[in-house]
mmCIF file with all atom_site columns, C-alpha atoms in Angstrom:
data_model
loop_
_atom_site.group_PDB
_atom_site.id
_atom_site.type_symbol
_atom_site.label_atom_id
_atom_site.label_alt_id
_atom_site.label_comp_id
_atom_site.label_asym_id
_atom_site.label_entity_id
_atom_site.label_seq_id
_atom_site.pdbx_PDB_ins_code
_atom_site.Cartn_x
_atom_site.Cartn_y
_atom_site.Cartn_z
_atom_site.occupancy
_atom_site.B_iso_or_equiv
_atom_site.pdbx_formal_charge
_atom_site.auth_seq_id
_atom_site.auth_comp_id
_atom_site.auth_asym_id
_atom_site.auth_atom_id
_atom_site.pdbx_PDB_model_num
ATOM 1   C CA . MET A 1 1   ? 46.260 46.488 78.414  1.00 79.00 ? 1146 MET A CA 1
ATOM 2   C CA . ALA A 1 2   ? 48.964 43.852 76.711  1.00 85.00 ? 1147 ALA A CA 1
ATOM 3   C CA . HIS A 1 3   ? 52.449 44.155 77.765  1.00 92.00 ? 1148 HIS A CA 1
ATOM 4   C CA . ARG A 1 4   ? 54.035 45.717 74.634  1.00 93.00 ? 1149 ARG A CA 1
ATOM 5   C CA . ILE A 1 5   ? 57.447 43.564 73.403  1.00 95.00 ? 1150 ILE A CA 1
ATOM 6   C CA . LEU A 1 6   ? 60.692 44.632 70.862  1.00 96.00 ? 1151 LEU A CA 1
ATOM 7   C CA . LEU A 1 7   ? 62.064 41.676 69.113  1.00 96.00 ? 1152 LEU A CA 1
ATOM 8   C CA . VAL A 1 8   ? 65.807 42.247 68.353  1.00 95.00 ? 1153 VAL A CA 1
ATOM 9   C CA . GLU A 1 9   ? 67.106 39.253 66.334  1.00 92.00 ? 1154 GLU A CA 1
ATOM 10  C CA . ASP A 1 10  ? 68.914 39.418 62.811  1.00 89.00 ? 1155 ASP A CA 1
ATOM 11  C CA . HIS A 1 11  ? 67.501 35.757 61.876  1.00 90.00 ? 1156 HIS A CA 1
ATOM 12  C CA . THR A 1 12  ? 64.479 36.092 60.658  1.00 91.00 ? 1157 THR A CA 1
ATOM 13  C CA . LEU A 1 13  ? 63.080 32.628 60.957  1.00 92.00 ? 1158 LEU A CA 1
ATOM 14  C CA . PHE A 1 14  ? 63.528 32.935 64.523  1.00 91.00 ? 1159 PHE A CA 1
ATOM 15  C CA . ARG A 1 15  ? 62.137 35.991 65.070  1.00 91.00 ? 1160 ARG A CA 1
ATOM 16  C CA . GLN A 1 16  ? 59.017 35.054 63.345  1.00 92.00 ? 1161 GLN A CA 1
ATOM 17  C CA . GLY A 1 17  ? 58.611 32.339 65.655  1.00 92.00 ? 1162 GLY A CA 1
ATOM 18  C CA . LEU A 1 18  ? 59.181 34.709 68.843  1.00 92.00 ? 1163 LEU A CA 1
ATOM 19  C CA . ARG A 1 19  ? 56.089 36.775 67.271  1.00 93.00 ? 1164 ARG A CA 1
ATOM 20  C CA . ALA A 1 20  ? 53.806 33.245 66.843  1.00 93.00 ? 1165 ALA A CA 1
ATOM 21  C CA . LEU A 1 21  ? 54.987 32.280 70.327  1.00 91.00 ? 1166 LEU A CA 1
ATOM 22  C CA . ILE A 1 22  ? 53.792 35.997 71.893  1.00 92.00 ? 1167 ILE A CA 1
ATOM 23  C CA . SER A 1 23  ? 50.912 36.313 69.938  1.00 90.00 ? 1168 SER A CA 1
ATOM 24  C CA . MET A 1 24  ? 49.491 33.148 71.101  1.00 90.00 ? 1169 MET A CA 1
ATOM 25  C CA . THR A 1 25  ? 49.498 34.799 74.786  1.00 89.00 ? 1170 THR A CA 1
ATOM 26  C CA . GLN A 1 26  ? 46.684 37.622 75.505  1.00 88.00 ? 1171 GLN A CA 1
ATOM 27  C CA . ASP A 1 27  ? 48.640 39.614 77.717  1.00 90.00 ? 1172 ASP A CA 1
ATOM 28  C CA . LEU A 1 28  ? 51.799 40.299 75.520  1.00 93.00 ? 1173 LEU A CA 1
ATOM 29  C CA . GLU A 1 29  ? 51.813 42.185 71.999  1.00 93.00 ? 1174 GLU A CA 1
ATOM 30  C CA . VAL A 1 30  ? 54.896 42.592 69.517  1.00 95.00 ? 1175 VAL A CA 1
ATOM 31  C CA . VAL A 1 31  ? 54.766 46.189 68.559  1.00 95.00 ? 1176 VAL A CA 1
ATOM 32  C CA . GLY A 1 32  ? 58.397 46.036 66.937  1.00 95.00 ? 1177 GLY A CA 1
ATOM 33  C CA . GLU A 1 33  ? 61.347 44.464 65.573  1.00 95.00 ? 1178 GLU A CA 1
ATOM 34  C CA . ALA A 1 34  ? 64.710 45.544 64.892  1.00 94.00 ? 1179 ALA A CA 1
ATOM 35  C CA . GLY A 1 35  ? 67.499 42.561 62.889  1.00 91.00 ? 1180 GLY A CA 1
ATOM 36  C CA . ASP A 1 36  ? 70.263 45.012 65.086  1.00 89.00 ? 1181 ASP A CA 1
ATOM 37  C CA . GLY A 1 37  ? 71.485 46.623 67.513  1.00 88.00 ? 1182 GLY A CA 1
ATOM 38  C CA . LEU A 1 38  ? 71.120 50.072 66.124  1.00 89.00 ? 1183 LEU A CA 1
ATOM 39  C CA . GLU A 1 39  ? 67.817 49.690 65.146  1.00 92.00 ? 1184 GLU A CA 1
ATOM 40  C CA . ALA A 1 40  ? 66.740 48.311 68.422  1.00 93.00 ? 1185 ALA A CA 1
ATOM 41  C CA . MET A 1 41  ? 68.012 51.404 70.175  1.00 91.00 ? 1186 MET A CA 1
ATOM 42  C CA . THR A 1 42  ? 65.964 53.597 67.929  1.00 91.00 ? 1187 THR A CA 1
ATOM 43  C CA . LEU A 1 43  ? 62.935 51.872 68.336  1.00 94.00 ? 1188 LEU A CA 1
ATOM 44  C CA . VAL A 1 44  ? 63.193 51.564 72.184  1.00 94.00 ? 1189 VAL A CA 1
ATOM 45  C CA . GLN A 1 45  ? 62.973 55.136 71.708  1.00 90.00 ? 1190 GLN A CA 1
ATOM 46  C CA . ASP A 1 46  ? 60.155 55.436 69.663  1.00 92.00 ? 1191 ASP A CA 1
ATOM 47  C CA . LEU A 1 47  ? 57.840 52.660 70.921  1.00 93.00 ? 1192 LEU A CA 1
ATOM 48  C CA . THR A 1 48  ? 58.811 52.564 74.909  1.00 91.00 ? 1193 THR A CA 1
ATOM 49  C CA . PRO A 1 49  ? 58.143 49.044 74.800  1.00 93.00 ? 1194 PRO A CA 1
ATOM 50  C CA . ASP A 1 50  ? 57.585 47.080 78.453  1.00 93.00 ? 1195 ASP A CA 1
ATOM 51  C CA . LEU A 1 51  ? 60.499 44.504 77.432  1.00 95.00 ? 1196 LEU A CA 1
ATOM 52  C CA . VAL A 1 52  ? 63.171 44.375 74.916  1.00 96.00 ? 1197 VAL A CA 1
ATOM 53  C CA . LEU A 1 53  ? 64.041 40.468 74.180  1.00 96.00 ? 1198 LEU A CA 1
ATOM 54  C CA . MET A 1 54  ? 68.017 40.659 73.113  1.00 95.00 ? 1199 MET A CA 1
ATOM 55  C CA . ASP A 1 55  ? 69.604 38.692 70.784  1.00 93.00 ? 1200 ASP A CA 1
ATOM 56  C CA . LEU A 1 56  ? 73.865 39.146 71.482  1.00 89.00 ? 1201 LEU A CA 1
ATOM 57  C CA . SER A 1 57  ? 75.052 38.106 68.224  1.00 85.00 ? 1202 SER A CA 1
ATOM 58  C CA . MET A 1 58  ? 74.113 40.778 65.607  1.00 82.00 ? 1203 MET A CA 1
ATOM 59  C CA . PRO A 1 59  ? 75.446 42.764 62.762  1.00 78.00 ? 1204 PRO A CA 1
ATOM 60  C CA . LYS A 1 60  ? 76.051 46.664 63.066  1.00 79.00 ? 1205 LYS A CA 1
ATOM 61  C CA . LEU A 1 61  ? 75.772 46.906 67.136  1.00 82.00 ? 1206 LEU A CA 1
ATOM 62  C CA . GLY A 1 62  ? 75.936 43.690 69.011  1.00 84.00 ? 1207 GLY A CA 1
ATOM 63  C CA . GLY A 1 63  ? 73.705 42.698 71.632  1.00 88.00 ? 1208 GLY A CA 1
ATOM 64  C CA . ILE A 1 64  ? 75.932 43.872 74.407  1.00 89.00 ? 1209 ILE A CA 1
ATOM 65  C CA . GLU A 1 65  ? 76.565 47.204 73.443  1.00 87.00 ? 1210 GLU A CA 1
ATOM 66  C CA . ALA A 1 66  ? 73.025 47.599 72.221  1.00 90.00 ? 1211 ALA A CA 1
ATOM 67  C CA . ILE A 1 67  ? 71.952 46.985 75.806  1.00 92.00 ? 1212 ILE A CA 1
ATOM 68  C CA . LYS A 1 68  ? 74.717 49.124 77.603  1.00 89.00 ? 1213 LYS A CA 1
ATOM 69  C CA . LYS A 1 69  ? 73.481 51.968 75.573  1.00 88.00 ? 1214 LYS A CA 1
ATOM 70  C CA . ILE A 1 70  ? 69.880 50.926 75.548  1.00 91.00 ? 1215 ILE A CA 1
ATOM 71  C CA . LYS A 1 71  ? 70.194 51.381 79.472  1.00 89.00 ? 1216 LYS A CA 1
ATOM 72  C CA . GLU A 1 72  ? 72.036 54.765 79.170  1.00 85.00 ? 1217 GLU A CA 1
ATOM 73  C CA . THR A 1 73  ? 69.381 56.408 77.255  1.00 86.00 ? 1218 THR A CA 1
ATOM 74  C CA . THR A 1 74  ? 66.524 54.353 78.695  1.00 86.00 ? 1219 THR A CA 1
ATOM 75  C CA . PRO A 1 75  ? 67.141 53.199 82.270  1.00 82.00 ? 1220 PRO A CA 1
ATOM 76  C CA . SER A 1 76  ? 63.415 51.786 82.608  1.00 83.00 ? 1221 SER A CA 1
ATOM 77  C CA . ALA A 1 77  ? 63.830 49.903 79.656  1.00 88.00 ? 1222 ALA A CA 1
ATOM 78  C CA . ARG A 1 78  ? 63.444 45.992 80.616  1.00 93.00 ? 1223 ARG A CA 1
ATOM 79  C CA . VAL A 1 79  ? 66.028 43.704 78.698  1.00 96.00 ? 1224 VAL A CA 1
ATOM 80  C CA . LEU A 1 80  ? 65.776 40.078 78.439  1.00 96.00 ? 1225 LEU A CA 1
ATOM 81  C CA . VAL A 1 81  ? 68.297 38.241 76.543  1.00 96.00 ? 1226 VAL A CA 1
ATOM 82  C CA . VAL A 1 82  ? 67.579 35.348 74.224  1.00 95.00 ? 1227 VAL A CA 1
ATOM 83  C CA . SER A 1 83  ? 70.970 33.806 73.492  1.00 92.00 ? 1228 SER A CA 1
ATOM 84  C CA . MET A 1 84  ? 72.265 30.380 71.950  1.00 91.00 ? 1229 MET A CA 1
ATOM 85  C CA . HIS A 1 85  ? 75.468 30.819 73.988  1.00 89.00 ? 1230 HIS A CA 1
ATOM 86  C CA . ASN A 1 86  ? 75.703 28.616 76.898  1.00 88.00 ? 1231 ASN A CA 1
ATOM 87  C CA . THR A 1 87  ? 78.765 30.281 78.577  1.00 85.00 ? 1232 THR A CA 1
ATOM 88  C CA . GLU A 1 88  ? 79.249 31.761 81.826  1.00 81.00 ? 1233 GLU A CA 1
ATOM 89  C CA . LYS A 1 89  ? 81.842 34.453 79.730  1.00 82.00 ? 1234 LYS A CA 1
ATOM 90  C CA . HIS A 1 90  ? 78.250 35.603 77.562  1.00 87.00 ? 1235 HIS A CA 1
ATOM 91  C CA . LEU A 1 91  ? 75.815 35.304 80.563  1.00 87.00 ? 1236 LEU A CA 1
ATOM 92  C CA . LYS A 1 92  ? 78.426 37.844 82.749  1.00 83.00 ? 1237 LYS A CA 1
ATOM 93  C CA . ALA A 1 93  ? 78.858 40.020 79.987  1.00 86.00 ? 1238 ALA A CA 1
ATOM 94  C CA . ALA A 1 94  ? 75.040 40.340 79.354  1.00 89.00 ? 1239 ALA A CA 1
ATOM 95  C CA . LEU A 1 95  ? 74.674 41.045 83.462  1.00 87.00 ? 1240 LEU A CA 1
ATOM 96  C CA . LYS A 1 96  ? 77.209 43.834 83.441  1.00 85.00 ? 1241 LYS A CA 1
ATOM 97  C CA . ALA A 1 97  ? 75.762 45.357 80.477  1.00 88.00 ? 1242 ALA A CA 1
ATOM 98  C CA . GLY A 1 98  ? 72.381 45.686 82.664  1.00 90.00 ? 1243 GLY A CA 1
ATOM 99  C CA . ALA A 1 99  ? 70.331 42.667 81.147  1.00 92.00 ? 1244 ALA A CA 1
ATOM 100 C CA . ASP A 1 100 ? 67.395 41.972 83.470  1.00 93.00 ? 1245 ASP A CA 1
ATOM 101 C CA . GLY A 1 101 ? 67.339 38.115 82.271  1.00 92.00 ? 1246 GLY A CA 1
ATOM 102 C CA . TYR A 1 102 ? 68.935 35.518 80.226  1.00 94.00 ? 1247 TYR A CA 1
ATOM 103 C CA . LEU A 1 103 ? 67.212 32.961 78.531  1.00 93.00 ? 1248 LEU A CA 1
ATOM 104 C CA . LEU A 1 104 ? 68.611 30.387 75.988  1.00 93.00 ? 1249 LEU A CA 1
ATOM 105 C CA . LYS A 1 105 ? 67.140 30.082 72.468  1.00 91.00 ? 1250 LYS A CA 1
ATOM 106 C CA . MET A 1 106 ? 66.516 26.540 73.183  1.00 89.00 ? 1251 MET A CA 1
ATOM 107 C CA . ALA A 1 107 ? 63.825 26.843 76.168  1.00 88.00 ? 1252 ALA A CA 1
ATOM 108 C CA . GLU A 1 108 ? 60.967 25.278 75.613  1.00 89.00 ? 1253 GLU A CA 1
ATOM 109 C CA . HIS A 1 109 ? 57.426 27.403 75.103  1.00 89.00 ? 1254 HIS A CA 1
ATOM 110 C CA . ALA A 1 110 ? 56.437 27.571 78.682  1.00 90.00 ? 1255 ALA A CA 1
ATOM 111 C CA . GLU A 1 111 ? 59.663 29.135 80.030  1.00 91.00 ? 1256 GLU A CA 1
ATOM 112 C CA . PHE A 1 112 ? 60.027 31.526 77.313  1.00 92.00 ? 1257 PHE A CA 1
ATOM 113 C CA . ILE A 1 113 ? 56.593 33.030 78.454  1.00 93.00 ? 1258 ILE A CA 1
ATOM 114 C CA . THR A 1 114 ? 58.059 32.731 82.403  1.00 92.00 ? 1259 THR A CA 1
ATOM 115 C CA . ALA A 1 115 ? 60.578 34.782 81.472  1.00 93.00 ? 1260 ALA A CA 1
ATOM 116 C CA . ILE A 1 116 ? 59.018 37.405 79.926  1.00 94.00 ? 1261 ILE A CA 1
ATOM 117 C CA . ARG A 1 117 ? 56.569 37.998 82.385  1.00 92.00 ? 1262 ARG A CA 1
ATOM 118 C CA . SER A 1 118 ? 59.260 37.625 84.979  1.00 91.00 ? 1263 SER A CA 1
ATOM 119 C CA . VAL A 1 119 ? 60.820 40.141 83.664  1.00 93.00 ? 1264 VAL A CA 1
ATOM 120 C CA . ILE A 1 120 ? 58.535 42.801 82.845  1.00 92.00 ? 1265 ILE A CA 1
ATOM 121 C CA . SER A 1 121 ? 56.993 42.416 86.222  1.00 89.00 ? 1266 SER A CA 1
ATOM 122 C CA . GLY A 1 122 ? 60.625 43.770 87.747  1.00 87.00 ? 1267 GLY A CA 1
ATOM 123 C CA . ASN A 1 123 ? 62.162 40.741 88.630  1.00 88.00 ? 1268 ASN A CA 1
ATOM 124 C CA . ALA A 1 124 ? 65.507 38.977 87.315  1.00 87.00 ? 1269 ALA A CA 1
ATOM 125 C CA . TYR A 1 125 ? 65.474 35.408 85.479  1.00 90.00 ? 1270 TYR A CA 1
ATOM 126 C CA . ILE A 1 126 ? 68.435 33.281 84.506  1.00 89.00 ? 1271 ILE A CA 1
ATOM 127 C CA . SER A 1 127 ? 67.319 30.237 82.127  1.00 86.00 ? 1272 SER A CA 1
ATOM 128 C CA . SER A 1 128 ? 67.132 26.968 83.992  1.00 76.00 ? 1273 SER A CA 1
ATOM 129 C CA . GLU A 1 129 ? 69.980 25.785 82.330  1.00 75.00 ? 1274 GLU A CA 1
ATOM 130 C CA . MET A 1 130 ? 72.183 28.675 83.243  1.00 79.00 ? 1275 MET A CA 1
ATOM 131 C CA . ALA A 1 131 ? 70.893 29.161 86.901  1.00 71.00 ? 1276 ALA A CA 1
ATOM 132 C CA . SER A 1 132 ? 73.678 27.306 88.628  1.00 67.00 ? 1277 SER A CA 1
ATOM 133 C CA . ARG A 1 133 ? 76.289 29.111 86.745  1.00 66.00 ? 1278 ARG A CA 1
ATOM 134 C CA . VAL A 1 134 ? 75.083 32.260 88.335  1.00 67.00 ? 1279 VAL A CA 1
ATOM 135 C CA . LEU A 1 135 ? 77.285 32.318 91.501  1.00 61.00 ? 1280 LEU A CA 1
ATOM 136 C CA . LYS A 1 136 ? 80.091 31.214 89.543  1.00 64.00 ? 1281 LYS A CA 1
ATOM 137 C CA . VAL A 1 137 ? 80.064 34.851 87.688  1.00 60.00 ? 1282 VAL A CA 1
ATOM 138 C CA . TYR A 1 138 ? 79.508 36.826 90.410  1.00 60.00 ? 1283 TYR A CA 1
ATOM 139 C CA . ALA A 1 139 ? 82.429 34.787 92.450  1.00 57.00 ? 1284 ALA A CA 1
ATOM 140 C CA . ALA A 1 140 ? 84.626 35.465 89.004  1.00 59.00 ? 1285 ALA A CA 1
ATOM 141 C CA . MET A 1 141 ? 84.111 39.244 89.272  1.00 58.00 ? 1286 MET A CA 1
ATOM 142 C CA . GLU A 1 142 ? 86.720 41.560 90.733  1.00 55.00 ? 1287 GLU A CA 1
ATOM 143 C CA . PRO A 1 143 ? 85.453 43.035 94.085  1.00 51.00 ? 1288 PRO A CA 1
ATOM 144 C CA . THR A 1 144 ? 85.430 46.824 92.184  1.00 48.00 ? 1289 THR A CA 1
ATOM 145 C CA . GLU A 1 145 ? 82.833 44.927 89.744  1.00 50.00 ? 1290 GLU A CA 1
ATOM 146 C CA . LEU A 1 146 ? 80.489 44.259 92.317  1.00 50.00 ? 1291 LEU A CA 1
ATOM 147 C CA . SER A 1 147 ? 78.589 46.370 94.812  1.00 60.00 ? 1292 SER A CA 1
ATOM 148 C CA . SER A 1 148 ? 75.980 45.985 97.279  1.00 71.00 ? 1293 SER A CA 1
ATOM 149 C CA . LEU A 1 149 ? 73.557 47.204 94.096  1.00 76.00 ? 1294 LEU A CA 1
ATOM 150 C CA . ASP A 1 150 ? 74.291 44.261 92.093  1.00 74.00 ? 1295 ASP A CA 1
ATOM 151 C CA . LEU A 1 151 ? 72.269 42.815 94.376  1.00 78.00 ? 1296 LEU A CA 1
ATOM 152 C CA . LEU A 1 152 ? 69.270 44.844 93.132  1.00 84.00 ? 1297 LEU A CA 1
ATOM 153 C CA . THR A 1 153 ? 67.025 44.146 90.139  1.00 84.00 ? 1298 THR A CA 1
ATOM 154 C CA . GLN A 1 154 ? 66.684 47.315 87.666  1.00 81.00 ? 1299 GLN A CA 1
ATOM 155 C CA . ARG A 1 155 ? 63.279 47.892 88.658  1.00 86.00 ? 1300 ARG A CA 1
ATOM 156 C CA . GLU A 1 156 ? 64.314 47.543 92.363  1.00 88.00 ? 1301 GLU A CA 1
ATOM 157 C CA . LYS A 1 157 ? 67.081 50.251 91.963  1.00 87.00 ? 1302 LYS A CA 1
ATOM 158 C CA . GLU A 1 158 ? 64.179 52.719 90.468  1.00 88.00 ? 1303 GLU A CA 1
ATOM 159 C CA . VAL A 1 159 ? 62.156 52.173 93.162  1.00 92.00 ? 1304 VAL A CA 1
ATOM 160 C CA . LEU A 1 160 ? 65.197 52.880 95.842  1.00 92.00 ? 1305 LEU A CA 1
ATOM 161 C CA . LYS A 1 161 ? 65.865 56.094 94.054  1.00 90.00 ? 1306 LYS A CA 1
ATOM 162 C CA . LEU A 1 162 ? 62.327 57.094 94.095  1.00 92.00 ? 1307 LEU A CA 1
ATOM 163 C CA . VAL A 1 163 ? 61.785 56.181 97.635  1.00 93.00 ? 1308 VAL A CA 1
ATOM 164 C CA . ALA A 1 164 ? 64.928 58.033 98.702  1.00 91.00 ? 1309 ALA A CA 1
ATOM 165 C CA . GLU A 1 165 ? 63.508 61.058 96.640  1.00 90.00 ? 1310 GLU A CA 1
ATOM 166 C CA . GLY A 1 166 ? 60.509 60.939 99.056  1.00 93.00 ? 1311 GLY A CA 1
ATOM 167 C CA . HIS A 1 167 ? 57.991 59.450 97.155  1.00 93.00 ? 1312 HIS A CA 1
ATOM 168 C CA . THR A 1 168 ? 55.046 57.309 98.493  1.00 94.00 ? 1313 THR A CA 1
ATOM 169 C CA . SER A 1 169 ? 54.297 53.757 97.569  1.00 93.00 ? 1314 SER A CA 1
ATOM 170 C CA . LYS A 1 170 ? 51.226 55.382 95.854  1.00 94.00 ? 1315 LYS A CA 1
ATOM 171 C CA . GLN A 1 171 ? 53.265 57.564 93.947  1.00 94.00 ? 1316 GLN A CA 1
ATOM 172 C CA . ILE A 1 172 ? 55.524 55.222 93.059  1.00 93.00 ? 1317 ILE A CA 1
ATOM 173 C CA . SER A 1 173 ? 53.241 52.912 92.119  1.00 92.00 ? 1318 SER A CA 1
ATOM 174 C CA . ASP A 1 174 ? 51.988 56.114 89.516  1.00 91.00 ? 1319 ASP A CA 1
ATOM 175 C CA . LEU A 1 175 ? 55.299 56.634 88.335  1.00 90.00 ? 1320 LEU A CA 1
ATOM 176 C CA . LEU A 1 176 ? 56.309 53.263 87.086  1.00 91.00 ? 1321 LEU A CA 1
ATOM 177 C CA . PHE A 1 177 ? 52.616 51.881 86.161  1.00 89.00 ? 1322 PHE A CA 1
ATOM 178 C CA . ILE A 1 178 ? 52.609 49.017 89.162  1.00 91.00 ? 1323 ILE A CA 1
ATOM 179 C CA . SER A 1 179 ? 50.203 48.796 92.250  1.00 91.00 ? 1324 SER A CA 1
ATOM 180 C CA . PRO A 1 180 ? 50.806 50.018 95.239  1.00 91.00 ? 1325 PRO A CA 1
ATOM 181 C CA . LYS A 1 181 ? 51.167 46.453 96.920  1.00 92.00 ? 1326 LYS A CA 1
ATOM 182 C CA . THR A 1 182 ? 53.957 46.056 94.448  1.00 92.00 ? 1327 THR A CA 1
ATOM 183 C CA . ALA A 1 183 ? 55.547 49.124 95.328  1.00 92.00 ? 1328 ALA A CA 1
ATOM 184 C CA . ASP A 1 184 ? 55.513 47.913 98.738  1.00 92.00 ? 1329 ASP A CA 1
ATOM 185 C CA . ASN A 1 185 ? 56.890 44.467 97.939  1.00 91.00 ? 1330 ASN A CA 1
ATOM 186 C CA . HIS A 1 186 ? 59.820 46.214 96.174  1.00 92.00 ? 1331 HIS A CA 1
ATOM 187 C CA . ARG A 1 187 ? 60.648 48.461 98.868  1.00 91.00 ? 1332 ARG A CA 1
ATOM 188 C CA . ALA A 1 188 ? 60.752 45.488 101.326 1.00 91.00 ? 1333 ALA A CA 1
ATOM 189 C CA . ASN A 1 189 ? 62.842 43.417 99.148  1.00 89.00 ? 1334 ASN A CA 1
ATOM 190 C CA . ILE A 1 190 ? 65.484 46.071 98.994  1.00 92.00 ? 1335 ILE A CA 1
ATOM 191 C CA . LEU A 1 191 ? 65.732 46.654 102.697 1.00 91.00 ? 1336 LEU A CA 1
ATOM 192 C CA . LYS A 1 192 ? 66.029 42.999 102.923 1.00 87.00 ? 1337 LYS A CA 1
ATOM 193 C CA . LYS A 1 193 ? 68.811 42.713 100.214 1.00 85.00 ? 1338 LYS A CA 1
ATOM 194 C CA . LEU A 1 194 ? 70.563 45.283 101.646 1.00 87.00 ? 1339 LEU A CA 1
ATOM 195 C CA . ASP A 1 195 ? 70.635 44.569 105.355 1.00 84.00 ? 1340 ASP A CA 1
ATOM 196 C CA . LEU A 1 196 ? 68.804 47.961 106.024 1.00 88.00 ? 1341 LEU A CA 1
ATOM 197 C CA . HIS A 1 197 ? 66.314 48.410 108.655 1.00 88.00 ? 1342 HIS A CA 1
ATOM 198 C CA . SER A 1 198 ? 65.009 51.903 107.953 1.00 89.00 ? 1343 SER A CA 1
ATOM 199 C CA . ILE A 1 199 ? 64.182 54.537 105.545 1.00 89.00 ? 1344 ILE A CA 1
ATOM 200 C CA . SER A 1 200 ? 66.736 56.773 106.889 1.00 89.00 ? 1345 SER A CA 1
ATOM 201 C CA . GLN A 1 201 ? 69.673 54.264 106.073 1.00 89.00 ? 1346 GLN A CA 1
ATOM 202 C CA . LEU A 1 202 ? 68.084 53.171 102.872 1.00 91.00 ? 1347 LEU A CA 1
ATOM 203 C CA . ILE A 1 203 ? 68.462 57.191 102.194 1.00 90.00 ? 1348 ILE A CA 1
ATOM 204 C CA . ASP A 1 204 ? 72.195 57.418 103.245 1.00 89.00 ? 1349 ASP A CA 1
ATOM 205 C CA . PHE A 1 205 ? 72.755 53.996 101.036 1.00 88.00 ? 1350 PHE A CA 1
ATOM 206 C CA . ALA A 1 206 ? 70.995 55.949 98.281  1.00 87.00 ? 1351 ALA A CA 1
ATOM 207 C CA . ARG A 1 207 ? 73.660 59.111 98.716  1.00 85.00 ? 1352 ARG A CA 1
ATOM 208 C CA . GLU A 1 208 ? 76.436 57.030 99.089  1.00 83.00 ? 1353 GLU A CA 1
ATOM 209 C CA . HIS A 1 209 ? 76.087 55.533 95.771  1.00 79.00 ? 1354 HIS A CA 1
ATOM 210 C CA . ASP A 1 210 ? 75.044 58.910 94.059  1.00 75.00 ? 1355 ASP A CA 1
ATOM 211 C CA . LEU A 1 211 ? 71.504 57.717 93.339  1.00 81.00 ? 1356 LEU A CA 1
ATOM 212 C CA . ILE A 1 212 ? 70.328 61.137 94.978  1.00 80.00 ? 1357 ILE A CA 1
ATOM 213 C CA . ALA A 1 213 ? 72.203 64.155 95.795  1.00 69.00 ? 1358 ALA A CA 1
ATOM 214 C CA . ARG A 1 214 ? 74.185 64.419 98.842  1.00 62.00 ? 1359 ARG A CA 1
#
């Protein structure tokens, strides 16, 4: 079954180009298009896409605010920013808003598809043109802006919460529509990233960060 994608871009010509590019890939399908952030919020709830391709500069509601609101109302939504802005300021704002990836519009066809598949699968993706800036972005953040949770992708946060609640890998796979092996891989990555060595430590961490009841 093809992965469902929502395009959010106010420039019709570029949006049509993205649709054409995605239509060439059998496992990807565009299920909707929005020309502004407000329309995007409605379509995310109506269409429940696997991925939102989000521009930043749009009328009515810009991409940064749209990402924040989409993540608040639909935390499971994956968002890949596709922007012309090649600056640390825009990258930082997008990541803080909850974006799962950041790709420049000048990227080649192959990188677009790689980024889309990476983010859909639960991983983060940063455009190759901006990858070297990620450390600068995080180094520039105030200590209060950054926590251990920021080391995890949105999908890993979802798995962390479910593991802490006592769900098995099979149950997690059913809830998140991933394979049990992928669920196990996420669990292992979470323990490694957070330097935790047991499920009891993971549960304590989840409680400390208010992911589950204390």
